[in-house]
Each structure stands twice: as C-alpha cells, then as structure tokens.
C-alpha cells in the first residue's frame, strides 16, 4: 500500500473542499465570464479556465466547477435548446474535458495518477516538468485553435452572463481564505518532499476541521478507496508468479503504449498503479497514462464527470456527447502518440 500517495491525495481533496465551500472558484469564474462580450470569447475563457484550474485543483474538481457553469450559459434564456445549440454545448464540454486533462499534465498534483507516479518513482519536479510540459503546452494550443474554428455566431441568443447564479456562500472571512491558501502551500511542499507527508496531512486535517468540519463530507472517498482497492489487487497479481512474468514481458520496452491501451479499458489511474508494479520506467508510464486519458469515455474518470453532469440536465444529449467525445479524443490520442514517437 502506497500510503504516501493516499494521504497526499486526501490532503489535496480536503483543502480543495474547504476552498469550494468558500465559494471562491465560483466567484472567480463568474468574474472572468462577465468580462467577455461574445459566445466564442466565453468558450475560450471556459477552456482556458479548465486548463489552468486543473493544474492546481486536479482535473476532476475543475470539471465539477466548470461544466455546470457552461451548461447554464449555453442554455440561458432558452426554454428548449435546438439541436444545433446542444451540439455546440456538447463540443464545448468535450474540449473543456480535454483542456482539464492537458492542464492536469502540468503538475504532479494535477491528476491522481500523476500524484501517484511522482511519489512512487521518487521523481523530481524538474524531471516531471521536462517530461510533461512538451505535451501539455502543445495540447492547449491545439484546443484553442479548435475552439477558435467553431462558429459560435448567433448560436446562443444574448448571453446574460451577469445573471449567472450567485456563488453559494457557506462561510465568510478573508482569514479563512488565507489559511486555506497556506494549507495549499503546505500540501505542495509535502508533494515536493520538503515536509513529511504525514505531518502535512495532519496539519491539513486538523486545521480544516477547525475552520469547516463539513468540508470532510465533500472529499471524494470513492477515489481514495479505488486507489486502495487497486493497490491490493495489483499486490495479489504480483504474487502470482506466472502472471507477473507474462505482464513484465508484455510491457517491457513498451511502457507508453501499454499504459495507453490499459487506460482505455480501466482508466488511467488504475493503469498507472497496475503497470508501475512491473517496470521501473516511470517516465514511460507517466507519458502513457496522461496521453491515455484521451480515447474512450472511461480513459479518464474526469471525462465521466462531464458526461454525468450533461446527462443529468439533458439526457437526450448523451449519445451526441459520446459521438463527439470519441471523434475529438481518438483523433488527439493518435496525434499525440505519433508526436511522442517523433520527439522521444
């Protein structure tokens, strides 16, 4: 069991839950959106927000924040959305999901599999950045080009961005925001191994409970137990000698491709845990699981969040989402795998 990864992940989830309960992310989003004047500008802002927020908040938390805002904006003043309006909403959500995954590539704490691999293989920050920024930066550039090519003119009548719902205000006080930001720095320091992760987790837990104990309810315990389950599963597989031999032989010298393929069926978090037990090529797994977050709907659990939130509002748009999600994701998956082969 990799307790360091589990506790670090718990720390990040906890202080992010505390920040969300302050309503700070909703306030920032609303402020930025009211500064643009047209539909295409709104879409570009949402995509850039998905990218930059995912660097620090993880890709799943980012989409939980951004996707509902997108749905509200694109359905503003529309009693019934036309098929063309739903198509543009779906494509925007697909690109936002991709942007969150590319943003998550930028930091060790940008996505769960990055946090695990960074810890498990004892990577340095420099090595992580050198490995992943050559994929993340071209990724967001490609997405901005794609969103710029989409015709949003007259697709949504008269955005009333100023009428966005007010952020939920659970608690007040600038001192709480400052303290949560300090907790964020402590969590980052623990990831960078400047502070013992057990001490950092204890500090985050005690302080958060003192400031807002209800934040504990908003931690994604399902993801934490998913990590625990796969640690146990992979440990058992590793104890079956012939399976261990088969897996090692299959992925040897092919860690990137193996990580991509495995991610398509299990999602990139379990893929990272599974393959890391049978090879020392952490760099290959890091690249493979991040690229492998594109492709199928389950390749990245963050993408499922977008699908579920859209389906809750517009059940009839689920099929359209899967269609455009598959087109954009598999196209970029192929492009970035070829790009990897060229630059490696």
GROMACS .gro file of C-alpha atoms in nm:
model
  344
    1UNK     CA    1   0.000   0.000   0.000
    2UNK     CA    2   0.140   0.338  -0.104
    3UNK     CA    3   0.026   0.534   0.200
    4UNK     CA    4   0.213   0.845   0.088
    5UNK     CA    5   0.003   0.878  -0.227
    6UNK     CA    6  -0.323   0.812  -0.043
    7UNK     CA    7  -0.251   1.067   0.229
    8UNK     CA    8  -0.128   1.330  -0.017
    9UNK     CA    9  -0.440   1.282  -0.228
   10UNK     CA   10  -0.658   1.309   0.082
   11UNK     CA   11  -0.482   1.632   0.183
   12UNK     CA   12  -0.542   1.793  -0.156
   13UNK     CA   13  -0.905   1.683  -0.165
   14UNK     CA   14  -0.966   1.819   0.182
   15UNK     CA   15  -0.829   2.170   0.139
   16UNK     CA   16  -0.988   2.196  -0.208
   17UNK     CA   17  -1.321   2.102  -0.048
   18UNK     CA   18  -1.265   2.380   0.204
   19UNK     CA   19  -1.193   2.633  -0.072
   20UNK     CA   20  -1.500   2.524  -0.267
   21UNK     CA   21  -1.718   2.579   0.038
   22UNK     CA   22  -1.590   2.937   0.050
   23UNK     CA   23  -1.735   2.982  -0.300
   24UNK     CA   24  -1.404   3.119  -0.426
   25UNK     CA   25  -1.395   2.920  -0.751
   26UNK     CA   26  -1.748   3.021  -0.849
   27UNK     CA   27  -1.667   3.386  -0.780
   28UNK     CA   28  -1.355   3.378  -0.997
   29UNK     CA   29  -1.542   3.201  -1.277
   30UNK     CA   30  -1.830   3.447  -1.271
   31UNK     CA   31  -1.593   3.744  -1.271
   32UNK     CA   32  -1.396   3.621  -1.573
   33UNK     CA   33  -1.706   3.532  -1.770
   34UNK     CA   34  -1.860   3.876  -1.726
   35UNK     CA   35  -1.553   4.030  -1.892
   36UNK     CA   36  -1.618   3.875  -2.235
   37UNK     CA   37  -1.875   4.002  -2.483
   38UNK     CA   38  -1.945   3.718  -2.726
   39UNK     CA   39  -2.007   3.345  -2.739
   40UNK     CA   40  -1.668   3.248  -2.878
   41UNK     CA   41  -1.496   3.454  -2.610
   42UNK     CA   42  -1.699   3.274  -2.344
   43UNK     CA   43  -1.597   2.936  -2.485
   44UNK     CA   44  -1.227   3.030  -2.496
   45UNK     CA   45  -1.238   3.157  -2.137
   46UNK     CA   46  -1.404   2.835  -2.020
   47UNK     CA   47  -1.144   2.620  -2.196
   48UNK     CA   48  -0.853   2.823  -2.056
   49UNK     CA   49  -1.007   2.810  -1.709
   50UNK     CA   50  -1.035   2.432  -1.739
   51UNK     CA   51  -0.666   2.411  -1.830
   52UNK     CA   52  -0.523   2.642  -1.564
   53UNK     CA   53  -0.753   2.536  -1.279
   54UNK     CA   54  -0.668   2.170  -1.341
   55UNK     CA   55  -0.301   2.244  -1.275
   56UNK     CA   56  -0.372   2.309  -0.909
   57UNK     CA   57  -0.717   2.166  -0.835
   58UNK     CA   58  -0.697   1.831  -1.022
   59UNK     CA   59  -0.890   1.773  -1.342
   60UNK     CA   60  -1.199   1.622  -1.179
   61UNK     CA   61  -1.255   1.909  -0.932
   62UNK     CA   62  -1.207   2.154  -1.218
   63UNK     CA   63  -1.477   1.994  -1.430
   64UNK     CA   64  -1.717   1.976  -1.135
   65UNK     CA   65  -1.680   2.356  -1.121
   66UNK     CA   66  -1.668   2.448  -1.491
   67UNK     CA   67  -1.919   2.211  -1.652
   68UNK     CA   68  -2.229   2.335  -1.461
   69UNK     CA   69  -2.134   2.695  -1.549
   70UNK     CA   70  -2.104   2.600  -1.916
   71UNK     CA   71  -2.444   2.433  -1.917
   72UNK     CA   72  -2.605   2.736  -1.750
   73UNK     CA   73  -2.451   2.978  -2.001
   74UNK     CA   74  -2.535   2.776  -2.312
   75UNK     CA   75  -2.894   2.722  -2.204
   76UNK     CA   76  -2.951   3.083  -2.091
   77UNK     CA   77  -3.292   3.216  -2.190
   78UNK     CA   78  -3.363   2.903  -2.393
   79UNK     CA   79  -3.684   2.727  -2.297
   80UNK     CA   80  -3.586   2.447  -2.531
   81UNK     CA   81  -3.244   2.417  -2.689
   82UNK     CA   82  -3.227   2.341  -3.059
   83UNK     CA   83  -3.016   2.051  -3.183
   84UNK     CA   84  -2.753   2.295  -3.312
   85UNK     CA   85  -2.731   2.464  -2.972
   86UNK     CA   86  -2.691   2.129  -2.799
   87UNK     CA   87  -2.424   2.031  -3.048
   88UNK     CA   88  -2.221   2.343  -2.968
   89UNK     CA   89  -2.269   2.285  -2.595
   90UNK     CA   90  -2.151   1.924  -2.631
   91UNK     CA   91  -1.844   2.016  -2.836
   92UNK     CA   92  -1.752   2.289  -2.587
   93UNK     CA   93  -1.781   2.041  -2.299
   94UNK     CA   94  -1.569   1.787  -2.485
   95UNK     CA   95  -1.292   2.043  -2.541
   96UNK     CA   96  -1.317   2.157  -2.177
   97UNK     CA   97  -1.266   1.797  -2.065
   98UNK     CA   98  -0.961   1.768  -2.287
   99UNK     CA   99  -0.830   2.101  -2.155
  100UNK     CA  100  -0.867   1.980  -1.795
  101UNK     CA  101  -0.669   1.666  -1.880
  102UNK     CA  102  -0.395   1.867  -2.052
  103UNK     CA  103  -0.385   2.108  -1.758
  104UNK     CA  104  -0.359   1.815  -1.518
  105UNK     CA  105  -0.045   1.707  -1.704
  106UNK     CA  106   0.140   2.019  -1.595
  107UNK     CA  107   0.171   1.943  -1.225
  108UNK     CA  108   0.234   1.635  -1.011
  109UNK     CA  109  -0.087   1.719  -0.824
  110UNK     CA  110  -0.285   1.798  -1.140
  111UNK     CA  111  -0.432   1.449  -1.160
  112UNK     CA  112  -0.441   1.144  -0.930
  113UNK     CA  113  -0.219   0.923  -1.148
  114UNK     CA  114   0.045   1.198  -1.164
  115UNK     CA  115   0.049   1.229  -0.788
  116UNK     CA  116   0.090   0.853  -0.754
  117UNK     CA  117   0.363   0.814  -1.016
  118UNK     CA  118   0.553   1.119  -0.891
  119UNK     CA  119   0.559   0.966  -0.544
  120UNK     CA  120   0.610   0.601  -0.639
  121UNK     CA  121   0.906   0.662  -0.869
  122UNK     CA  122   1.053   0.938  -0.650
  123UNK     CA  123   1.059   1.186  -0.939
  124UNK     CA  124   1.194   1.538  -0.916
  125UNK     CA  125   0.989   1.842  -1.011
  126UNK     CA  126   1.237   1.922  -1.287
  127UNK     CA  127   1.208   1.575  -1.438
  128UNK     CA  128   0.829   1.592  -1.423
  129UNK     CA  129   0.812   1.929  -1.597
  130UNK     CA  130   1.065   1.833  -1.864
  131UNK     CA  131   0.863   1.518  -1.933
  132UNK     CA  132   0.509   1.656  -1.938
  133UNK     CA  133   0.520   2.023  -2.048
  134UNK     CA  134   0.614   1.926  -2.407
  135UNK     CA  135   0.274   1.753  -2.421
  136UNK     CA  136   0.060   1.990  -2.215
  137UNK     CA  137   0.156   2.316  -2.387
  138UNK     CA  138   0.101   2.193  -2.746
  139UNK     CA  139  -0.220   2.035  -2.617
  140UNK     CA  140  -0.380   2.358  -2.500
  141UNK     CA  141  -0.261   2.538  -2.815
  142UNK     CA  142  -0.435   2.276  -3.031
  143UNK     CA  143  -0.755   2.309  -2.825
  144UNK     CA  144  -0.761   2.689  -2.853
  145UNK     CA  145  -0.720   2.656  -3.229
  146UNK     CA  146  -1.006   2.406  -3.239
  147UNK     CA  147  -1.239   2.622  -3.030
  148UNK     CA  148  -1.150   2.926  -3.243
  149UNK     CA  149  -1.252   2.743  -3.560
  150UNK     CA  150  -1.601   2.663  -3.430
  151UNK     CA  151  -1.872   2.904  -3.543
  152UNK     CA  152  -2.048   3.033  -3.233
  153UNK     CA  153  -2.205   3.333  -3.406
  154UNK     CA  154  -2.579   3.354  -3.337
  155UNK     CA  155  -2.569   3.007  -3.184
  156UNK     CA  156  -2.684   3.126  -2.843
  157UNK     CA  157  -2.906   3.429  -2.817
  158UNK     CA  158  -2.787   3.717  -2.600
  159UNK     CA  159  -2.586   3.568  -2.317
  160UNK     CA  160  -2.695   3.713  -1.986
  161UNK     CA  161  -2.370   3.641  -1.807
  162UNK     CA  162  -2.448   3.899  -1.545
  163UNK     CA  163  -2.744   3.682  -1.443
  164UNK     CA  164  -2.529   3.384  -1.352
  165UNK     CA  165  -2.638   3.248  -1.014
  166UNK     CA  166  -2.455   3.390  -0.718
  167UNK     CA  167  -2.191   3.154  -0.575
  168UNK     CA  168  -2.304   2.961  -0.272
  169UNK     CA  169  -2.165   3.131   0.033
  170UNK     CA  170  -2.116   2.869   0.303
  171UNK     CA  171  -1.878   3.066   0.515
  172UNK     CA  172  -1.716   3.408   0.518
  173UNK     CA  173  -1.394   3.572   0.622
  174UNK     CA  174  -1.077   3.661   0.436
  175UNK     CA  175  -0.879   3.495   0.714
  176UNK     CA  176  -1.023   3.156   0.614
  177UNK     CA  177  -0.915   3.206   0.254
  178UNK     CA  178  -0.562   3.297   0.365
  179UNK     CA  179  -0.542   2.993   0.594
  180UNK     CA  180  -0.663   2.759   0.318
  181UNK     CA  181  -0.402   2.904   0.081
  182UNK     CA  182  -0.137   2.835   0.345
  183UNK     CA  183  -0.263   2.477   0.365
  184UNK     CA  184  -0.227   2.461  -0.013
  185UNK     CA  185   0.139   2.562   0.015
  186UNK     CA  186   0.192   2.301   0.287
  187UNK     CA  187   0.038   2.034   0.062
  188UNK     CA  188   0.260   2.138  -0.229
  189UNK     CA  189   0.564   2.131  -0.001
  190UNK     CA  190   0.476   1.777   0.103
  191UNK     CA  191   0.450   1.669  -0.262
  192UNK     CA  192   0.791   1.827  -0.323
  193UNK     CA  193   0.919   1.633  -0.018
  194UNK     CA  194   1.006   1.950   0.173
  195UNK     CA  195   0.767   1.849   0.454
  196UNK     CA  196   0.695   1.497   0.572
  197UNK     CA  197   0.365   1.392   0.414
  198UNK     CA  198   0.231   1.257   0.746
  199UNK     CA  199   0.291   1.588   0.922
  200UNK     CA  200   0.140   1.780   0.628
  201UNK     CA  201  -0.171   1.558   0.624
  202UNK     CA  202  -0.219   1.601   0.998
  203UNK     CA  203  -0.189   1.980   0.972
  204UNK     CA  204  -0.437   1.998   0.682
  205UNK     CA  205  -0.683   1.768   0.859
  206UNK     CA  206  -0.674   1.946   1.195
  207UNK     CA  207  -0.688   2.299   1.054
  208UNK     CA  208  -0.963   2.219   0.803
  209UNK     CA  209  -1.176   2.052   1.070
  210UNK     CA  210  -1.130   2.358   1.291
  211UNK     CA  211  -1.227   2.600   1.012
  212UNK     CA  212  -1.504   2.400   0.844
  213UNK     CA  213  -1.560   2.040   0.953
  214UNK     CA  214  -1.832   1.996   0.687
  215UNK     CA  215  -1.557   2.000   0.423
  216UNK     CA  216  -1.487   1.639   0.523
  217UNK     CA  217  -1.815   1.537   0.359
  218UNK     CA  218  -1.703   1.668   0.021
  219UNK     CA  219  -1.387   1.458  -0.005
  220UNK     CA  220  -1.401   1.204  -0.289
  221UNK     CA  221  -1.371   0.892  -0.075
  222UNK     CA  222  -1.470   0.673  -0.369
  223UNK     CA  223  -1.147   0.768  -0.546
  224UNK     CA  224  -0.942   0.705  -0.231
  225UNK     CA  225  -1.091   0.359  -0.188
  226UNK     CA  226  -1.039   0.294  -0.559
  227UNK     CA  227  -0.668   0.353  -0.502
  228UNK     CA  228  -0.669   0.120  -0.203
  229UNK     CA  229  -0.856  -0.149  -0.396
  230UNK     CA  230  -0.612  -0.141  -0.686
  231UNK     CA  231  -0.310  -0.147  -0.456
  232UNK     CA  232  -0.449  -0.468  -0.304
  233UNK     CA  233  -0.544  -0.612  -0.644
  234UNK     CA  234  -0.207  -0.540  -0.804
  235UNK     CA  235  -0.027  -0.675  -0.497
  236UNK     CA  236  -0.214  -1.003  -0.533
  237UNK     CA  237  -0.142  -1.021  -0.906
  238UNK     CA  238   0.227  -0.964  -0.832
  239UNK     CA  239   0.224  -1.266  -0.603
  240UNK     CA  240   0.112  -1.495  -0.888
  241UNK     CA  241   0.444  -1.571  -1.049
  242UNK     CA  242   0.335  -1.670  -1.399
  243UNK     CA  243   0.108  -1.365  -1.431
  244UNK     CA  244   0.388  -1.141  -1.311
  245UNK     CA  245   0.620  -1.289  -1.575
  246UNK     CA  246   0.364  -1.250  -1.854
  247UNK     CA  247   0.290  -0.888  -1.765
  248UNK     CA  248   0.656  -0.793  -1.734
  249UNK     CA  249   0.741  -0.950  -2.069
  250UNK     CA  250   0.442  -0.784  -2.238
  251UNK     CA  251   0.516  -0.430  -2.129
  252UNK     CA  252   0.896  -0.435  -2.131
  253UNK     CA  253   1.021  -0.158  -2.363
  254UNK     CA  254   0.659  -0.073  -2.446
  255UNK     CA  255   0.551   0.109  -2.131
  256UNK     CA  256   0.400   0.409  -2.308
  257UNK     CA  257   0.185   0.203  -2.546
  258UNK     CA  258   0.091  -0.042  -2.270
  259UNK     CA  259  -0.018   0.247  -2.048
  260UNK     CA  260  -0.226   0.399  -2.326
  261UNK     CA  261  -0.400   0.070  -2.410
  262UNK     CA  262  -0.464  -0.020  -2.046
  263UNK     CA  263  -0.605   0.326  -1.976
  264UNK     CA  264  -0.868   0.277  -2.245
  265UNK     CA  265  -1.018  -0.016  -2.056
  266UNK     CA  266  -0.955   0.068  -1.690
  267UNK     CA  267  -0.895   0.449  -1.689
  268UNK     CA  268  -0.551   0.599  -1.641
  269UNK     CA  269  -0.543   0.588  -1.259
  270UNK     CA  270  -0.573   0.206  -1.227
  271UNK     CA  271  -0.348   0.171  -1.532
  272UNK     CA  272  -0.074   0.372  -1.358
  273UNK     CA  273  -0.097   0.160  -1.043
  274UNK     CA  274  -0.103  -0.170  -1.234
  275UNK     CA  275   0.185  -0.110  -1.475
  276UNK     CA  276   0.407   0.063  -1.217
  277UNK     CA  277   0.441  -0.265  -1.028
  278UNK     CA  278   0.602  -0.442  -1.321
  279UNK     CA  279   0.853  -0.193  -1.461
  280UNK     CA  280   1.098   0.073  -1.348
  281UNK     CA  281   1.020   0.301  -1.641
  282UNK     CA  282   0.816   0.558  -1.453
  283UNK     CA  283   0.864   0.818  -1.727
  284UNK     CA  284   0.705   0.590  -1.985
  285UNK     CA  285   0.404   0.523  -1.761
  286UNK     CA  286   0.369   0.895  -1.685
  287UNK     CA  287   0.357   0.982  -2.054
  288UNK     CA  288   0.138   0.685  -2.144
  289UNK     CA  289  -0.128   0.733  -1.878
  290UNK     CA  290  -0.156   1.106  -1.948
  291UNK     CA  291  -0.188   1.057  -2.323
  292UNK     CA  292  -0.407   0.757  -2.247
  293UNK     CA  293  -0.651   0.986  -2.068
  294UNK     CA  294  -0.776   1.061  -2.418
  295UNK     CA  295  -0.966   0.799  -2.614
  296UNK     CA  296  -1.258   0.616  -2.457
  297UNK     CA  297  -1.501   0.783  -2.218
  298UNK     CA  298  -1.362   0.584  -1.924
  299UNK     CA  299  -0.997   0.651  -2.008
  300UNK     CA  300  -1.007   0.944  -1.766
  301UNK     CA  301  -1.251   0.947  -1.477
  302UNK     CA  302  -1.270   1.326  -1.510
  303UNK     CA  303  -1.437   1.288  -1.851
  304UNK     CA  304  -1.709   1.076  -1.693
  305UNK     CA  305  -1.790   1.371  -1.465
  306UNK     CA  306  -1.866   1.585  -1.770
  307UNK     CA  307  -2.082   1.311  -1.920
  308UNK     CA  308  -2.278   1.263  -1.598
  309UNK     CA  309  -2.338   1.635  -1.542
  310UNK     CA  310  -2.454   1.686  -1.900
  311UNK     CA  311  -2.677   1.378  -1.885
  312UNK     CA  312  -2.843   1.500  -1.566
  313UNK     CA  313  -2.953   1.819  -1.745
  314UNK     CA  314  -3.003   1.689  -2.098
  315UNK     CA  315  -3.044   1.308  -2.107
  316UNK     CA  316  -3.111   1.317  -2.480
  317UNK     CA  317  -2.764   1.469  -2.541
  318UNK     CA  318  -2.573   1.168  -2.405
  319UNK     CA  319  -2.544   0.997  -2.743
  320UNK     CA  320  -2.428   1.317  -2.909
  321UNK     CA  321  -2.167   1.367  -2.637
  322UNK     CA  322  -2.025   1.016  -2.682
  323UNK     CA  323  -2.011   1.071  -3.059
  324UNK     CA  324  -1.817   1.398  -3.050
  325UNK     CA  325  -1.615   1.294  -2.747
  326UNK     CA  326  -1.492   0.986  -2.935
  327UNK     CA  327  -1.414   1.182  -3.252
  328UNK     CA  328  -1.208   1.451  -3.077
  329UNK     CA  329  -1.042   1.222  -2.824
  330UNK     CA  330  -0.933   0.942  -3.054
  331UNK     CA  331  -0.807   1.194  -3.309
  332UNK     CA  332  -0.594   1.370  -3.047
  333UNK     CA  333  -0.485   1.038  -2.895
  334UNK     CA  334  -0.341   0.931  -3.231
  335UNK     CA  335  -0.186   1.274  -3.294
  336UNK     CA  336  -0.013   1.288  -2.957
  337UNK     CA  337   0.109   0.929  -2.969
  338UNK     CA  338   0.267   0.999  -3.308
  339UNK     CA  339   0.405   1.323  -3.163
  340UNK     CA  340   0.560   1.120  -2.878
  341UNK     CA  341   0.721   0.881  -3.127
  342UNK     CA  342   0.872   1.178  -3.309
  343UNK     CA  343   1.016   1.364  -3.006
  344UNK     CA  344   1.127   1.071  -2.789
   0.00000   0.00000   0.00000
